[in-house]
Coordinates of C-alpha atoms in Angstrom, one line a residue:
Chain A
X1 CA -21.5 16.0 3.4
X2 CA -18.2 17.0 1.5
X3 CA -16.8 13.6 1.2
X4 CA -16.0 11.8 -1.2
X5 CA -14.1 8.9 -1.6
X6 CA -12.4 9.0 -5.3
X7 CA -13.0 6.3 -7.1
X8 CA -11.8 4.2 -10.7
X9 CA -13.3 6.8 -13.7
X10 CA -13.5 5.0 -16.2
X11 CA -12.9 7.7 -19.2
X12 CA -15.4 6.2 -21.9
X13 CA -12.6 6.0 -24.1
X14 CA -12.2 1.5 -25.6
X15 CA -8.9 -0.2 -25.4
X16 CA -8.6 -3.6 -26.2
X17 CA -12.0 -4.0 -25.3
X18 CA -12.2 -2.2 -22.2
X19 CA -12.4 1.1 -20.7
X20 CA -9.2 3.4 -20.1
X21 CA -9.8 3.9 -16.1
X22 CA -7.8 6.6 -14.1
X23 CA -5.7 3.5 -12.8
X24 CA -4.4 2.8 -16.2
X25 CA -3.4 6.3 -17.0
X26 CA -1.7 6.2 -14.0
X27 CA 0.0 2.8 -13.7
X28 CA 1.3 3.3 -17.6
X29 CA 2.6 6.8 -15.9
X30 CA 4.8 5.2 -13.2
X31 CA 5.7 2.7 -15.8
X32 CA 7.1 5.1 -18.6
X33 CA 8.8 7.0 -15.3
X34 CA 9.9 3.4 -14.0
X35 CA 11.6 2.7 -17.4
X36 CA 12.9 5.8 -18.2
X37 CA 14.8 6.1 -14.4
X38 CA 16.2 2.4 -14.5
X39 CA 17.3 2.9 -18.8
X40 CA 19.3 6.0 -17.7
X41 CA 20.8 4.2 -14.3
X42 CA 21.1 1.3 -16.5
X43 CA 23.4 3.2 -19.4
X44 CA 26.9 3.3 -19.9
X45 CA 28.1 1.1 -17.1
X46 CA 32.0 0.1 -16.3
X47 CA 33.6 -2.4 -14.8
X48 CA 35.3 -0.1 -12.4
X49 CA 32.8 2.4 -11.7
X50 CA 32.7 6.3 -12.3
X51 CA 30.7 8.5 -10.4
X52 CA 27.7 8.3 -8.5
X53 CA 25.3 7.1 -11.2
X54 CA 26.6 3.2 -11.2
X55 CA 26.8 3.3 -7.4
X56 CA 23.1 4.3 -7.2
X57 CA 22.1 1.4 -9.7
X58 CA 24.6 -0.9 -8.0
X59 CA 23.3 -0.6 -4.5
X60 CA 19.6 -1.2 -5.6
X61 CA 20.6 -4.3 -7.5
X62 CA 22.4 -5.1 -4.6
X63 CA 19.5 -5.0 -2.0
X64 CA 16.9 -7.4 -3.9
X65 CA 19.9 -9.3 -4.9
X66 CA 20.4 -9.8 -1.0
X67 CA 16.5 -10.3 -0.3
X68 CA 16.5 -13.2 -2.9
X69 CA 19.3 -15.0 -2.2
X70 CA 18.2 -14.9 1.5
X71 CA 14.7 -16.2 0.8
X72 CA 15.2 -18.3 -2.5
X73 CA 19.0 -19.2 -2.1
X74 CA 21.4 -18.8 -4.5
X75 CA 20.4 -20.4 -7.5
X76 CA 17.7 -18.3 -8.0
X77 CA 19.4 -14.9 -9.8
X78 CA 16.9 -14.9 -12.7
X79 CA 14.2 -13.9 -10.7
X80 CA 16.0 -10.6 -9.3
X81 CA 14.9 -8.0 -12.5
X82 CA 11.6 -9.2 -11.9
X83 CA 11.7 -8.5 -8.1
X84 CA 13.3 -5.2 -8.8
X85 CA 10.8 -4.6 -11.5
X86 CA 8.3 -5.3 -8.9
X87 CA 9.2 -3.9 -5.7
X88 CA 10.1 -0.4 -7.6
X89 CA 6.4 -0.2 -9.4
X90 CA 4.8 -0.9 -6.2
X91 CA 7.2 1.5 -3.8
X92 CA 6.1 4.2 -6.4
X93 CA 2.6 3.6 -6.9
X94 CA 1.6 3.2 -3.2
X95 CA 3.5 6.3 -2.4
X96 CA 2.1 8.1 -6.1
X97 CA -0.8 9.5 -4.2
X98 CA 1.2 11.0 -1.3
X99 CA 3.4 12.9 -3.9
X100 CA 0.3 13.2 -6.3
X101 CA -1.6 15.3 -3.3
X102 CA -4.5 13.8 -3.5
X103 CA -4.7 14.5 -7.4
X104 CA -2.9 10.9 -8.5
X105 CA -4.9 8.0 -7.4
X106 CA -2.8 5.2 -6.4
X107 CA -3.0 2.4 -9.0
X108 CA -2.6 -0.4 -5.9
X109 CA -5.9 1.2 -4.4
X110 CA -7.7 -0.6 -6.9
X111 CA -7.9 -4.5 -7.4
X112 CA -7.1 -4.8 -10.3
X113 CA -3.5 -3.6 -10.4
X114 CA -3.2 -5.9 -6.9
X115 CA -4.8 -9.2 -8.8
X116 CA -2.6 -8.8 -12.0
X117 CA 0.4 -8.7 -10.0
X118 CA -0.7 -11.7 -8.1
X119 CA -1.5 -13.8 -10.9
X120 CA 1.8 -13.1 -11.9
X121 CA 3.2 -14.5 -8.8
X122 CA 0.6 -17.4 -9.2
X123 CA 2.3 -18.3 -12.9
X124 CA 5.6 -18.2 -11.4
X125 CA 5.3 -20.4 -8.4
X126 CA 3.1 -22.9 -11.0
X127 CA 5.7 -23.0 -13.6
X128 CA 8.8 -22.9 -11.1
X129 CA 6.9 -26.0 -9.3
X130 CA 7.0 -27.6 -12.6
X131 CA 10.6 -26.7 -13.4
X132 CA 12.1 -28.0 -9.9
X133 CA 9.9 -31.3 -9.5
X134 CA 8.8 -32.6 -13.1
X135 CA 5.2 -32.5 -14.3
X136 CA 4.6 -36.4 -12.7
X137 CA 5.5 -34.9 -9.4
X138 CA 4.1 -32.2 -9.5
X139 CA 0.6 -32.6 -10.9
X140 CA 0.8 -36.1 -8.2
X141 CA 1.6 -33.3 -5.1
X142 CA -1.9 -32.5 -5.4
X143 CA -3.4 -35.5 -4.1
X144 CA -0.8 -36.2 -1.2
X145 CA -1.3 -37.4 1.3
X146 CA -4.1 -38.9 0.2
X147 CA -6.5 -38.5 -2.8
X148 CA -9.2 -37.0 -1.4
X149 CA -7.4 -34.1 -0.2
X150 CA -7.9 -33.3 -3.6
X151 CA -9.9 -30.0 -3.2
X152 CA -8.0 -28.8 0.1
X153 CA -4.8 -29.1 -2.4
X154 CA -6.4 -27.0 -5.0
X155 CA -8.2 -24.3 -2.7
X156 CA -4.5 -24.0 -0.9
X157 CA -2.8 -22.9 -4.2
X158 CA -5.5 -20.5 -5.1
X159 CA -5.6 -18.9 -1.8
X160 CA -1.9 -17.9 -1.9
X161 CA -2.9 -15.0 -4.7
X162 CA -6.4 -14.4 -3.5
X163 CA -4.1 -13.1 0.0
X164 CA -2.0 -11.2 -1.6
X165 CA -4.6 -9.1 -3.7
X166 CA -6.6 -8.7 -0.7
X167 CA -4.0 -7.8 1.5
X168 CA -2.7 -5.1 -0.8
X169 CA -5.6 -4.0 -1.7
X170 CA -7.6 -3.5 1.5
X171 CA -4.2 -1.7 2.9
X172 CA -4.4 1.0 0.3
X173 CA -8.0 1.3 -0.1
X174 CA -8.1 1.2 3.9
X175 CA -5.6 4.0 4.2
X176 CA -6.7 6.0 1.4
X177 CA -10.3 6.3 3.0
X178 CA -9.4 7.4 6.1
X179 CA -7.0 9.7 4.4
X180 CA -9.9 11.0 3.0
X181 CA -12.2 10.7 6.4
X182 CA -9.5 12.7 8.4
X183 CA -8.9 15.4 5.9
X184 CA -12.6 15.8 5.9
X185 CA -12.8 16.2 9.6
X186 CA -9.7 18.4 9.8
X187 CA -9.9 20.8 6.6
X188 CA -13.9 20.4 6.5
X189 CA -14.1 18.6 3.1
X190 CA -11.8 16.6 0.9
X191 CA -13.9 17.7 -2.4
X192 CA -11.3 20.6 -2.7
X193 CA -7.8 19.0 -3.4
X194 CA -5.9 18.5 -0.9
X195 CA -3.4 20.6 -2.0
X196 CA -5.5 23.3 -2.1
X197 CA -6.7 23.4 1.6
X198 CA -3.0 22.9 2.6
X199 CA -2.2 26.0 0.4
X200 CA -4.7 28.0 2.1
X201 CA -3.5 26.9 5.6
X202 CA 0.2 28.1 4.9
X203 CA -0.8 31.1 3.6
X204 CA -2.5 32.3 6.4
X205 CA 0.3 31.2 8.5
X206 CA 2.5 33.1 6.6
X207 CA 0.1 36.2 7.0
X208 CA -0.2 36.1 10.4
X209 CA 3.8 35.5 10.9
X210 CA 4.2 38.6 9.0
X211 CA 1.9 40.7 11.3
X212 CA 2.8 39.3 14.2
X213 CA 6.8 40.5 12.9
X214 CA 5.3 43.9 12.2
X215 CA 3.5 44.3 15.8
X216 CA 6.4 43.5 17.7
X217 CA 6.6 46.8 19.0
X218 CA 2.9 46.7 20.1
X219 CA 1.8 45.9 23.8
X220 CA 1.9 42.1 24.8
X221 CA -1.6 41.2 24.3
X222 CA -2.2 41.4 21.0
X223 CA 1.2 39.6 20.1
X224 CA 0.0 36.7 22.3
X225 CA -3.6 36.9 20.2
X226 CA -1.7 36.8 16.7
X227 CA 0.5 34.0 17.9
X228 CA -2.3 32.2 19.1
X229 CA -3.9 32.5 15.7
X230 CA -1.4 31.1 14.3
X231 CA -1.0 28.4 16.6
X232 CA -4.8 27.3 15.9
X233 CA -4.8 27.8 11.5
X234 CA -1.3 25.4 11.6
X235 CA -3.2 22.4 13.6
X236 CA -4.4 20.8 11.1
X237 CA -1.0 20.4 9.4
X238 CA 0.2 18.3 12.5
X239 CA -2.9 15.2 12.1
X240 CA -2.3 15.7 8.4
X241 CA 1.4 14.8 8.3
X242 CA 1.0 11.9 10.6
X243 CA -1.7 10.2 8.5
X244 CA 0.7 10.9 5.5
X245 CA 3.6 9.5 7.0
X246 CA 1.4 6.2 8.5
X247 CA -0.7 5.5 5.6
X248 CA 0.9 6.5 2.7
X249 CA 5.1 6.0 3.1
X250 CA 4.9 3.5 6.1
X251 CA 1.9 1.4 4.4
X252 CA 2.9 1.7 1.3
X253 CA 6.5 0.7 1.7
X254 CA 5.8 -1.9 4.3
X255 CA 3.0 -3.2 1.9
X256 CA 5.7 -3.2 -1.3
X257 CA 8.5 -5.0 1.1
X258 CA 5.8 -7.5 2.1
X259 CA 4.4 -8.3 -1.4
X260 CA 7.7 -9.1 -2.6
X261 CA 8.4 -11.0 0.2
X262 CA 5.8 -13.2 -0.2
X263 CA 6.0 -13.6 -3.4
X264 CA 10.0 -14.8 -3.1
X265 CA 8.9 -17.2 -0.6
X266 CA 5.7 -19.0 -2.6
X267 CA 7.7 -18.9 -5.7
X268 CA 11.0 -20.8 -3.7
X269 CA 8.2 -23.7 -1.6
Chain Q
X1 CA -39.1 9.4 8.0
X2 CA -42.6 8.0 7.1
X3 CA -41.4 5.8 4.1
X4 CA -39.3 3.4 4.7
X5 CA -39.1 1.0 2.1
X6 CA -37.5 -2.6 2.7
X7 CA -34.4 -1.3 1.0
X8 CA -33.5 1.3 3.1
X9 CA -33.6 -1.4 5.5
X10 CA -31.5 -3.6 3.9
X11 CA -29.1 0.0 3.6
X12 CA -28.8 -0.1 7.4
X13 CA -28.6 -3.4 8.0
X14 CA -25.4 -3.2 5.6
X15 CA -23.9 -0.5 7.5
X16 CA -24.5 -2.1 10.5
X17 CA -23.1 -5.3 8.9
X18 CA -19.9 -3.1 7.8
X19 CA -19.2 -2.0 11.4
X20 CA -19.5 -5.0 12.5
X21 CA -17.5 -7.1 10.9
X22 CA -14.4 -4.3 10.7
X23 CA -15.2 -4.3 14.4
X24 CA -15.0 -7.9 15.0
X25 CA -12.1 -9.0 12.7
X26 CA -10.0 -6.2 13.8
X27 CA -9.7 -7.9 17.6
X28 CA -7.9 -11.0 16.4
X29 CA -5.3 -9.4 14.5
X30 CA -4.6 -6.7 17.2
X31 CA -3.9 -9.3 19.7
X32 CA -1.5 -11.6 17.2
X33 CA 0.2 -8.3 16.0
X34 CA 0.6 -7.1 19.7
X35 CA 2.1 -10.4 20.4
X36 CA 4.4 -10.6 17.6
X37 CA 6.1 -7.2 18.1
X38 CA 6.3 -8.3 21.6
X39 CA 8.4 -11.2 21.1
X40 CA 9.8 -9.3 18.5
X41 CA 11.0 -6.6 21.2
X42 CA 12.0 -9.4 23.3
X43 CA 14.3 -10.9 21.1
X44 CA 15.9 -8.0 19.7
X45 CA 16.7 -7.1 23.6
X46 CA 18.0 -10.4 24.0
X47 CA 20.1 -10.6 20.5
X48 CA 20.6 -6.8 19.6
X49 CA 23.0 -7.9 16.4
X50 CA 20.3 -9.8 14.9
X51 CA 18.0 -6.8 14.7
X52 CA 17.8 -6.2 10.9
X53 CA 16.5 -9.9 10.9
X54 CA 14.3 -10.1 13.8
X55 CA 12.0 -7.0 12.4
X56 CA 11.8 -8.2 9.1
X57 CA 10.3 -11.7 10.2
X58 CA 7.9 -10.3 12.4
X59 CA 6.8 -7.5 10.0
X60 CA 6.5 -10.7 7.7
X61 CA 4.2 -13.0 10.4
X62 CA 2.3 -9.6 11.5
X63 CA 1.6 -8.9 7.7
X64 CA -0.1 -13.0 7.6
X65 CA -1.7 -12.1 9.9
X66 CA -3.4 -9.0 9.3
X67 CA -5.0 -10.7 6.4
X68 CA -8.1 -11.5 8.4
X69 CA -8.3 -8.3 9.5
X70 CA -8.1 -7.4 6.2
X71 CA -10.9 -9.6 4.8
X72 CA -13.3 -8.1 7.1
X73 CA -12.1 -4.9 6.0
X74 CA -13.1 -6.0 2.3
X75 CA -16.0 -7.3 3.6
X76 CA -17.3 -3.9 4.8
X77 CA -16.4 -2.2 1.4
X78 CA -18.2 -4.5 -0.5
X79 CA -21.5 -3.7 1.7
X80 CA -21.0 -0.4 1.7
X81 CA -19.6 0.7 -1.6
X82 CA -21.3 -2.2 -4.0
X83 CA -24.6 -2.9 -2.1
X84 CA -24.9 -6.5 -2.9
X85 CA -28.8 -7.1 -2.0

């Protein structure tokens, strides 16, 4: 049918007794990338700052440092690397497969990388619980009211990650397969990379610009047939940018903003 | 067409199954969504300075509750793409 929805590959290859998957490649990828950026903004900084560098790291310290102390108040500033840490990896990996063209898979597309980072939000609230109230208290906020609400107690906590993966999850595997749906209708197939049928679509746009620049001279019929040419093989390009621009940057950045929201707000209950 | 074995049935049941329960689940959150950016609209017309706040809460509640939608969403991929029976 020429589609294919891409799936995790694993490579064959053990690592700590798994499988490297395409996901791993790519989530260690945007880490290394991650580190690297955030070491070089991170470098050399001054008390009174020069140039644009410490402004940049400044203002993006400064915008989860605002988000937490809205949601968790202020006595909560250990928590903002982590946030940062967060929000950044999952910005970049929902929008990796928009500026991958279709060759990076987006690590949050599969549930793994989702359920990790959920877990890790799990720990947190568990061991912040524990902090704020005292082990007694909070080990006895499990059977309040009453003892019997026992397993509602337990199945509330464990729904607040099982959300989160799902909700993640299902947004980028949703969007990425009717990426992949679309582009099939519009191009014919999504087996070619993307990038490929797009190339082929500019070109001949580009072709047909250039005749229709050297006809000018000619009588107004054919112009209007060139043009209209054009017109038709550039289409395509107009669906295409709007499911790019819905389901990979406003998903994906909606979906990062909303994780982290989340997150802040289980973590400060 | 002359063979069909009782797991091609069970195939098209799934399918139907995965239709059907995107279909279904995707009503509720439509409507709570619509609602929400609604009142949403409404109270940025009515507090304009509050804006930056207003959107971010709803885009929180409309996020909650998009998770049903979102299970049946799951729900589908599982039949479809790991064929449970």
């Amino acid at each position: 049918m020429g589609i294919s929805i891409s799936e995790v590959q694993s490579s064959g290859i053990p690592f700590l007794g798994t499988e490297i998957t395409n996901t791993m490649v790519w989530t260690w990828l945007i880490l290394i990338l991650l580190s690297a950026l955030f070491i070089w903004l991170g470098s050399g900084l001054k008390v009174k700052p020069e140039g644009k560098k410490q402004v940049i790291a400044e203002m993006l310290y400064g915008a989860i440092d605002d988000m937490v102390n809205a949601n968790m108040g202020p006595g909560a500033k250990a928590f903002v690397p982590y946030f940062l840490a967060l929000f950044a990896f999952l910005l970049v990996s929902n929008i990796s497969s928009f500026i991958g063209l279709g060759v990076v898979r987006a690590p949050t597309a599969d549930i793994a990388t989702p359920a990790a980072l959920a877990i890790l939000t799990f720990i947190l609230t568990q061991v912040n619980k524990i902090k704020v109230t005292g082990v007694k208290a909070y080990f006895k906020s499990f059977i309040e009211p009453i003892p019997i609400m026992l397993p509602m107690n337990i199945i509330s906590e464990i729904a607040n990650p099982v959300s989160l993966t799902f909700r993640l999850f299902g947004n980028m595997m949703g969007g990425m397969m009717l990426g992949a749906l679309i582009y099939a209708m519009l191009v014919g197939s999504n087996l070619i990379p993307i990038w490929i049928s797009v190339a082929a679509i500019v070109l001949t746009v580009l072709l047909l610009t250039k005749q229709y620049k050297k006809i000018k001279t000619l009588e107004k019929d054919k112009k209007v047939l060139v043009m209209g040419l054009a017109i038709i093989c550039m289409l395509p390009l107009f669906p295409m940018a709007i499911v790019h621009g819905y389901f990979d940057v406003f998903a994906g950045c909606l979906q990062a903003y909303i994780f982290c929201m989340l997150s802040m707000l289980f973590i400060a209950a | 067409m002359e063979n069909i074995t009782g797991q091609d049935l069970i195939y098209a049941a799934s399918a139907i199954g995965a239709g059907l329960s995107v279909g279904l689940a995707a009503i509720g959150p439509g409507i709570g969504e619509g609602f929400a950016a609604g009142k949403g609209v409404e109270a940025v017309a009515r507090q304009p300075e509050a804006q930056s706040k207003i959107i971010s809460t709803m885009l929180l509640g409309q996020a909650v509750s998009e998770t049903t939608g979102i299970y049946g969403l799951v729900i589908a991929l599982i039949l479809i793409f790991v064929k449970p029976f």
